Short mmCIF file of C-alpha atoms and ligand atoms in Angstrom, two decimals:
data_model
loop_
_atom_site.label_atom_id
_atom_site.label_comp_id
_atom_site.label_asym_id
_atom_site.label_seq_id
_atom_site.Cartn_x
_atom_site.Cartn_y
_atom_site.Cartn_z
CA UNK A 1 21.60 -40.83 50.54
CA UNK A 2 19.68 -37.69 51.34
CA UNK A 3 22.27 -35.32 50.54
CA UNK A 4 22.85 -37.46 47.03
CA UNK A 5 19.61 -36.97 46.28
CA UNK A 6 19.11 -33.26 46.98
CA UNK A 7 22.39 -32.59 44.78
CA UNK A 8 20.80 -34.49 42.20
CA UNK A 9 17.76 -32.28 42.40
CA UNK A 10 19.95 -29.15 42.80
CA UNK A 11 21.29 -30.61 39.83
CA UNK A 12 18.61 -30.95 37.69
CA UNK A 13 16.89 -27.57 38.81
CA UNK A 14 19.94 -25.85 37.71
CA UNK A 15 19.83 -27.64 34.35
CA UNK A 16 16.06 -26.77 34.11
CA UNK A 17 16.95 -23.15 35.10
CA UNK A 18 20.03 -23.29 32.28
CA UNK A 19 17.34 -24.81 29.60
CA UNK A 20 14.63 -22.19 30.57
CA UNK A 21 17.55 -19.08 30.20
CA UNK A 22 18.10 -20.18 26.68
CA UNK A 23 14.96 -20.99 26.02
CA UNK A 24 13.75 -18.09 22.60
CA UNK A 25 11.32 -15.84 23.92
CA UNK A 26 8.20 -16.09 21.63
CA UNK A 27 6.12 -13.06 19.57
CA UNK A 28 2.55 -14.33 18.29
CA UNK A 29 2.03 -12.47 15.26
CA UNK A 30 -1.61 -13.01 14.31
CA UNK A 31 -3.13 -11.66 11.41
CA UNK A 32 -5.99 -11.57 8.83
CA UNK A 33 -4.54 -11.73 5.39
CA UNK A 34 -2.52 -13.88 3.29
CA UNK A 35 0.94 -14.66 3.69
CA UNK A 36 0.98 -13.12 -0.28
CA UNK A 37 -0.23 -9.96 0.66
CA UNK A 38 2.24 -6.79 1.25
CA UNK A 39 1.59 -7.51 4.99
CA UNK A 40 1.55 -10.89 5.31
CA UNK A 41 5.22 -11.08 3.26
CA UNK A 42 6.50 -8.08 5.68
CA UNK A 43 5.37 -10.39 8.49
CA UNK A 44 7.34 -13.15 7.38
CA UNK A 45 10.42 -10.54 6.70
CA UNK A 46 10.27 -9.32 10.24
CA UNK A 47 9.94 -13.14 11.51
CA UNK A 48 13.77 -13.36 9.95
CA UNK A 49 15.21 -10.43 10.53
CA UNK A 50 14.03 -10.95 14.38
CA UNK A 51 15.50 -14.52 14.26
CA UNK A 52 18.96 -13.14 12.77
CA UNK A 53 19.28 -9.49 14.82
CA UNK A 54 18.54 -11.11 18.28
CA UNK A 55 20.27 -14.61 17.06
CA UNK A 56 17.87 -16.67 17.23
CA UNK A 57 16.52 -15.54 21.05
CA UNK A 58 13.25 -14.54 19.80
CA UNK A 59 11.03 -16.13 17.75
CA UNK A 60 8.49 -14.98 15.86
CA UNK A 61 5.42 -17.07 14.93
CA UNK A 62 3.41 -15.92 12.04
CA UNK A 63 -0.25 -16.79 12.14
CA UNK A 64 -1.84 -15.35 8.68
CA UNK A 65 -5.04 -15.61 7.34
CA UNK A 66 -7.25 -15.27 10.67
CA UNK A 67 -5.94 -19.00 11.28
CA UNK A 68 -5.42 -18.01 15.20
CA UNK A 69 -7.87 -15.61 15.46
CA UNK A 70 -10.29 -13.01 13.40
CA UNK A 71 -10.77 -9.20 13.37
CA UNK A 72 -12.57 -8.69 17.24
CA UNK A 73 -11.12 -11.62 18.49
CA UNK A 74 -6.97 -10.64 18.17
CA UNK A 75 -7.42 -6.93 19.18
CA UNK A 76 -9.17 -8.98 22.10
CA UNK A 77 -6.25 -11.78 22.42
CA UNK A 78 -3.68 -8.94 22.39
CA UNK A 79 -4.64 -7.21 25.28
CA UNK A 80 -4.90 -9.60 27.09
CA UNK A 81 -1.29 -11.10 25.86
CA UNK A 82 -2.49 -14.34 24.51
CA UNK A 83 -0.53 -12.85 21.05
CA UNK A 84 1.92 -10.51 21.18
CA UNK A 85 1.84 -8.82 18.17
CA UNK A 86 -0.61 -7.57 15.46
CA UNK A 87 -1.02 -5.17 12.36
CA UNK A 88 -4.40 -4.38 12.07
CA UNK A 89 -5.61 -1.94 9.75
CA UNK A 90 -6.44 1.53 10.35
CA UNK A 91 -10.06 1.11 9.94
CA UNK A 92 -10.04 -1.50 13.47
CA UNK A 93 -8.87 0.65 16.17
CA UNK A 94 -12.36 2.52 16.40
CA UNK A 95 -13.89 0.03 18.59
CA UNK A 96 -10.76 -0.04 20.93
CA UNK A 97 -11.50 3.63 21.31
CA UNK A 98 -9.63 5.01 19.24
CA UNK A 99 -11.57 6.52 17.02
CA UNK A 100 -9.20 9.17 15.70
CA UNK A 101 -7.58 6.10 13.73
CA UNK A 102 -10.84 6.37 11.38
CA UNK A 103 -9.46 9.89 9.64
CA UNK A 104 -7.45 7.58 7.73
CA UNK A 105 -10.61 6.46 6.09
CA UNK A 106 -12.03 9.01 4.63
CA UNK A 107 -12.39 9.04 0.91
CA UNK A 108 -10.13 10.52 -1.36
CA UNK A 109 -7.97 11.72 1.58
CA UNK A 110 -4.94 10.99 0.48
CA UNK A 111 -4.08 11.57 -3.17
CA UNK A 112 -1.46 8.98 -3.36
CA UNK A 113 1.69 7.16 -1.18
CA UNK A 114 3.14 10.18 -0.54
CA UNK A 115 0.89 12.58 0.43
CA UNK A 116 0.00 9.30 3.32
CA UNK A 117 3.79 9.18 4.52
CA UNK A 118 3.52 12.91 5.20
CA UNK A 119 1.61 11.29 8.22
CA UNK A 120 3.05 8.66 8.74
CA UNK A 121 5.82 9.36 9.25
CA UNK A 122 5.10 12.66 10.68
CA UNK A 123 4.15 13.99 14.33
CA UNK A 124 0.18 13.60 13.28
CA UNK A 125 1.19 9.83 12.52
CA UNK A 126 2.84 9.77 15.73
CA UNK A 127 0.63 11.54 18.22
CA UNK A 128 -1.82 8.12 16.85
CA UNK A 129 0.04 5.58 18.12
CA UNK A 130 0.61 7.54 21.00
CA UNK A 131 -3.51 7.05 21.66
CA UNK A 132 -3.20 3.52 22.11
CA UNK A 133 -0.87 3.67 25.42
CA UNK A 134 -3.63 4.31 27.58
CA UNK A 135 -5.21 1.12 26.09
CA UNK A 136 -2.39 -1.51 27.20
CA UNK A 137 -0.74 -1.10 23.14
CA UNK A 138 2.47 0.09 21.92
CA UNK A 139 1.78 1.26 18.19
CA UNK A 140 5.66 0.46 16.74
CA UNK A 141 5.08 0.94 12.73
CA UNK A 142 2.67 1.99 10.09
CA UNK A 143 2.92 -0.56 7.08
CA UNK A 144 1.55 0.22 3.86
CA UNK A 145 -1.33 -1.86 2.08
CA UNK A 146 -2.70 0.81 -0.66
CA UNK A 147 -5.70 2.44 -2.06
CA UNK A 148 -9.21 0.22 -1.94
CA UNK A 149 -11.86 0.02 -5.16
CA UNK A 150 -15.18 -0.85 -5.04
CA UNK A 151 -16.59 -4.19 -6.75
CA UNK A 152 -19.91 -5.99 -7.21
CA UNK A 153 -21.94 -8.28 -9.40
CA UNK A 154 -23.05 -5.03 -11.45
CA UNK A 155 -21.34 -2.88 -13.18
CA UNK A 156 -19.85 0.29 -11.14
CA UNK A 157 -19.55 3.68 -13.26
CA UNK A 158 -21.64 6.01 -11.16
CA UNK A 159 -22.38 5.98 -7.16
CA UNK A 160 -25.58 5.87 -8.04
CA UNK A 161 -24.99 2.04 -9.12
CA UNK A 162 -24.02 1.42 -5.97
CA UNK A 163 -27.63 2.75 -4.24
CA UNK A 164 -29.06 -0.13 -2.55
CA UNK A 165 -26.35 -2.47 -2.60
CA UNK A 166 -25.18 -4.29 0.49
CA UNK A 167 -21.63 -3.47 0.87
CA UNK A 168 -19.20 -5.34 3.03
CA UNK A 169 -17.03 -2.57 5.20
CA UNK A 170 -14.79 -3.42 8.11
CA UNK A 171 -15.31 -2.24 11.51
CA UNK A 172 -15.13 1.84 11.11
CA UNK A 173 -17.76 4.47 11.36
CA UNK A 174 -16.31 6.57 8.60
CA UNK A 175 -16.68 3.36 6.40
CA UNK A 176 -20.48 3.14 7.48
CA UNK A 177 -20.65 6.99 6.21
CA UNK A 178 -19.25 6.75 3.38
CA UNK A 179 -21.12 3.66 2.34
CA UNK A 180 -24.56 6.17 3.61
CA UNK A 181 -23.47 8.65 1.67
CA UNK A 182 -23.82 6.92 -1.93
CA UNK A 183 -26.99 4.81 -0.80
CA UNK A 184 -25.33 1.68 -0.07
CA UNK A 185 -26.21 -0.50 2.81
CA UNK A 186 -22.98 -1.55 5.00
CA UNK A 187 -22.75 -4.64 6.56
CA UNK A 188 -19.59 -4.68 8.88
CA UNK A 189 -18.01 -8.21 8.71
CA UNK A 190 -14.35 -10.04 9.21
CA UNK A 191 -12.41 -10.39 6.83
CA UNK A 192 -12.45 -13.72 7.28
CA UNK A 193 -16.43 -14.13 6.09
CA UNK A 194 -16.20 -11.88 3.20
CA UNK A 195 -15.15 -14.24 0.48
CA UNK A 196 -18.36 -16.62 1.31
CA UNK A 197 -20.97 -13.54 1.94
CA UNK A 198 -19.89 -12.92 -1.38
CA UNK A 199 -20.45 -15.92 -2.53
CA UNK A 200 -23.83 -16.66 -1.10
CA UNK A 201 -24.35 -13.15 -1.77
CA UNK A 202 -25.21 -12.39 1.52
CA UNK A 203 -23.31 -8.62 0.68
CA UNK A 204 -23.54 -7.40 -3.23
CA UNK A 205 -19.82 -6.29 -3.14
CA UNK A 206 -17.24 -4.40 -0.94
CA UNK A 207 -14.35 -2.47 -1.43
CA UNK A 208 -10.51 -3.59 -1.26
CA UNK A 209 -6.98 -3.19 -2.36
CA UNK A 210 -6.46 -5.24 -5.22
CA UNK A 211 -4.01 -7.72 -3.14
CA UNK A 212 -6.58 -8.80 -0.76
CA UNK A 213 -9.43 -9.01 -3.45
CA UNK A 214 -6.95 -11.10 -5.47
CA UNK A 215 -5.74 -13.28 -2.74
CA UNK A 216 -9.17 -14.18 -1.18
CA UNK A 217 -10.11 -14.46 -4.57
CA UNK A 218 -12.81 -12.40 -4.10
CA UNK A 219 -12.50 -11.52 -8.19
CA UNK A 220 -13.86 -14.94 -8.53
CA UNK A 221 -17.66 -13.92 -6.85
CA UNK A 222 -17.32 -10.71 -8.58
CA UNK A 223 -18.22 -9.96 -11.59
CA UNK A 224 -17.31 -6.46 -11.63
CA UNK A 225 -14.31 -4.05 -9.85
CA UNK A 226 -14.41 -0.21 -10.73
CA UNK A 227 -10.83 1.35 -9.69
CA UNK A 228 -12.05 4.31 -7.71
CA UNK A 229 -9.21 4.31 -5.05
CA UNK A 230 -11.31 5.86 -2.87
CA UNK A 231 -9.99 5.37 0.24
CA UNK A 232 -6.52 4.27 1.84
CA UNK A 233 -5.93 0.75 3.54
CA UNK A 234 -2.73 0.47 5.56
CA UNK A 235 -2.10 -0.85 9.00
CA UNK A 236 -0.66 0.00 12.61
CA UNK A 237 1.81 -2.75 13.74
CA UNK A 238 1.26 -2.90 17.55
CA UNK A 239 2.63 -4.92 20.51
CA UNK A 240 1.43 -6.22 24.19
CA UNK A 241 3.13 -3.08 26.10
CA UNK A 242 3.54 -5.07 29.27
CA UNK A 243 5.00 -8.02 27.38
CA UNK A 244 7.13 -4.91 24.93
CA UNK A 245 8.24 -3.00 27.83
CA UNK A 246 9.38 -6.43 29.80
CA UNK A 247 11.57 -7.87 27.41
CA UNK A 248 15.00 -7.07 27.78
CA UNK A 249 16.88 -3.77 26.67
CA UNK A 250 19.13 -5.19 24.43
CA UNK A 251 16.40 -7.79 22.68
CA UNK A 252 14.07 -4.91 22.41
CA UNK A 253 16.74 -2.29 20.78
CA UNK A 254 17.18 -5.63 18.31
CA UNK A 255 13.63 -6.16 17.13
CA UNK A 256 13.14 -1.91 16.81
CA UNK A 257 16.24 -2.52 14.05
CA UNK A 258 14.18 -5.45 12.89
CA UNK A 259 10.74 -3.52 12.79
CA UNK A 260 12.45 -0.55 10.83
CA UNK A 261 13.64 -2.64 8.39
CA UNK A 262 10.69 -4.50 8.25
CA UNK A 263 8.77 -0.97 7.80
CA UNK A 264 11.26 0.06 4.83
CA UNK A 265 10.78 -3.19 3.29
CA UNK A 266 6.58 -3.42 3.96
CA UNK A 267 6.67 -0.22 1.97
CA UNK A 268 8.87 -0.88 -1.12
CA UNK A 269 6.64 -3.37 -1.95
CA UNK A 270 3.16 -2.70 -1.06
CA UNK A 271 2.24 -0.92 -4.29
CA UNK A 272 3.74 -3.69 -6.47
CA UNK A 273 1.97 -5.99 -4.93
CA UNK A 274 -1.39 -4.35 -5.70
CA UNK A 275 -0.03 -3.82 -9.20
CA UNK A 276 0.54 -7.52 -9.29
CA UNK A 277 -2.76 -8.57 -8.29
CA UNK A 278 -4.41 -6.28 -10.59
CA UNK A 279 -2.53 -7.32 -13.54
CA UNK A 280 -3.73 -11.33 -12.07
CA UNK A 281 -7.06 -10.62 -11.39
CA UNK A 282 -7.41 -9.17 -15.14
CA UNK A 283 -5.56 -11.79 -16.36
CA UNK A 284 -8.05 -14.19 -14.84
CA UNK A 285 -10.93 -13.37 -17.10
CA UNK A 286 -13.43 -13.51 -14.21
CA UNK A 287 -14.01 -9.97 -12.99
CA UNK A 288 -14.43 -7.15 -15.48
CA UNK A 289 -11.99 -4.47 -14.38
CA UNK A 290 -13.06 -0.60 -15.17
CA UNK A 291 -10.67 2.54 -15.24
CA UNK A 292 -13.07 5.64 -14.80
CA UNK A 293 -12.84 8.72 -16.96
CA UNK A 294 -11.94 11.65 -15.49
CA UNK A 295 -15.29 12.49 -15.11
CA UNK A 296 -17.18 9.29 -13.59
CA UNK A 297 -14.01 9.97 -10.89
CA UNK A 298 -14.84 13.27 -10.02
CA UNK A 299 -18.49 12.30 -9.38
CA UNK A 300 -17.70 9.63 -6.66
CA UNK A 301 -15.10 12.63 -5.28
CA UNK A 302 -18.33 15.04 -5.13
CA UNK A 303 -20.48 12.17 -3.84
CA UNK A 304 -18.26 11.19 -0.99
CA UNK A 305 -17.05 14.50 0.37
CA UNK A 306 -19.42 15.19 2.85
CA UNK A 307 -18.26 12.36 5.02
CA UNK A 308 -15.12 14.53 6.13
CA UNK A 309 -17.67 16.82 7.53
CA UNK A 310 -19.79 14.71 8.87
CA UNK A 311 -17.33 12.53 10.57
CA UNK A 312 -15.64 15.86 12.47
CA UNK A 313 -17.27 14.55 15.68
CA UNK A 314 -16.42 11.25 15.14
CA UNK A 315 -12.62 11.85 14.55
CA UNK A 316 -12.17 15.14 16.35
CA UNK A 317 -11.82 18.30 14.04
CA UNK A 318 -8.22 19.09 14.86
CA UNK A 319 -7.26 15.64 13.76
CA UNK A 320 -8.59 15.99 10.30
CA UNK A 321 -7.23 20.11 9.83
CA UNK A 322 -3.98 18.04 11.04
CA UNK A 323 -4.08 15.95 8.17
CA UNK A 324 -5.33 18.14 5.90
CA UNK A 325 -2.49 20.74 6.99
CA UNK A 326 0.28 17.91 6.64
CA UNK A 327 -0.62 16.66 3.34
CA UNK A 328 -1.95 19.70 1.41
CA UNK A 329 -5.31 18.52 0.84
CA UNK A 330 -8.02 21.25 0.22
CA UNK A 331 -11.28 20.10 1.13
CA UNK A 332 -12.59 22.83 -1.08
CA UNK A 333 -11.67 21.83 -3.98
C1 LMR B 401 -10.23 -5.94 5.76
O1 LMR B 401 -10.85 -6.37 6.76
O2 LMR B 401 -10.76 -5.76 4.67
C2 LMR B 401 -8.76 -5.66 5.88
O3 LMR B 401 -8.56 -4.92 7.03
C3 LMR B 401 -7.95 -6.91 5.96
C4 LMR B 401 -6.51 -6.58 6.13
O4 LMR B 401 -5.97 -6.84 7.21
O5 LMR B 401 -5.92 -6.06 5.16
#
């Protein structure tokens, strides 16, 4: 009887141990946006190629639109491995530390896509992600969103119209500069309470990519958006390293493959996207959309260059020459 019984349990422990081998390891992918949004699709793309590279041993749950947890909260959660993975953008990583991250913010720094990859996929790009080791994070990819505009209830043609205003910016010290430097008032807030401070008008405006002004449908509580691509809004994917570094060889070699094509993909269609949502968010009658002249452009590029300057400390100084060096941009001129 006893010796039935503890081949029984032998029994069953084995077939617990056999259930808990096959059992998919799981990646919590929390983020901010909506799943229509060049990261939130390239989060679902990585969720499949994941499923099909590793065959179906890891799984990848996709939590989008701050439904798991906001901006603080998932740089929080993923250091201490309650989620796995994240792709916060560039502008968050200041309050981790790592305030180098923050020379991707500064206006008119990049002139377009390319002159961004330079870095990105570059050593400069590199030698980032590299920063976040010390903090407990493996930086894997850089995934495009694109180039932010300002909007408000008033019109937008000068930086003078935007003296006073309270402008929503997320959590970055170059943001809070640049805001300074035209004589706006920034309020830092998550993403996740924009659309209603807007609303309530709690903020006057803020600044975006078109795709997550469209898909908040922030263009609804604003009556005007000015395309000043001032600035550049793309994200860091990053992972648990303890939980990254502990999974096995193999699985890990098999969701690198699935990252890079992830990457290749994020980028393809991050500017279509935005071009997308513009063409919407005209379409939809509510917010008045402005192209400025050649001019008006040039006089929010004069207004906003002292911020490189001023945020030298911030950043570090070699960090910006870096950039600067890599992309060819002349703070000069
Ligand atoms: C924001 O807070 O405005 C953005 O960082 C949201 C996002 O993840 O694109």
């Amino acid at each position: 009887m006893k010796i039935s019984k503890l081949l029984i349990g032998l029994f069953a422990g084995a077939m617990s141990m056999a259930a808990y081998a096959q059992a998919p390891i799981v990646i919590k992918f929390s983020h901010v946006v909506s799943v229509d949004t060049p990261k939130g699709k390239a989060a679902e793309y990585f969720a499949k190629k994941a499923d099909e590279l590793t065959k179906g041993k890891v799984k990848v749950e996709v939590y989008a639109n701050s439904t798991l947890y906001k901006d603080k909260e998932e740089m929080e959660a993923l250091q201490l491995g309650a989620v796995q993975m994240l792709a916060p953008s560039l502008a968050k990583f200041g309050p981790l530390g790592a305030k180098e991250f923050e020379v991707f913010d500064l206006p008119y720094i990049f002139s377009d896509y390319d002159a961004l990859r330079k870095i990105t996929n570059g050593p400069v790009g590199a030698q980032l992600l590299g920063k976040l080791e010390a903090k407990g994070i493996r930086g894997l990819a850089y995934w495009d969103n694109g180039f932010k505009s300002f909007s408000a209830n008033t019109p937008i043609k000068t930086p003078a119209d935007l003296k006073g205003k309270k402008m929503r910016i997320q959590s970055s010290k170059v943001l809070e500069a640049q805001m300074r430097g035209i004589g706006a008032l920034p309020q830092m807030m998550a993403f996740s309470e924009v659309y209603q401070a807007l609303q309530t008008g709690v903020v006057d405006g803020t600044e975006n990519p078109i795709s997550n002004l469209y898909t908040q449908k922030m263009h609804e509580v604003q009556k005007h958006l000015t395309l000043t691509e001032h600035g550049y809004l793309g994200y860091a994917v990053i992972v648990n390293k303890k939980f990254w570094d502990g999974l096995p060889s193999d699985i890990r070699g098999q969701l690198d493959d699935a990252m890079a094509q992830s990457t290749r993909y994020a980028n393809q269609i991050a500017k279509i996207e935005n071009d997308t949502s513009l063409e919407k968010v005209r379409a939809s009658g509510k917010t008045e959309v402005y192209t400025p002249t050649k001019e008006e452009r040039a006089a929010f590029v004069k207004a906003l260059a002292p911020v490189h300057k001023q945020m030298e400390s911030r950043i570090g100084k070699d960090v910006i020459q870096s950039v600067y060096k890599a992309t060819g941009f002349d703070p000069s001129k």
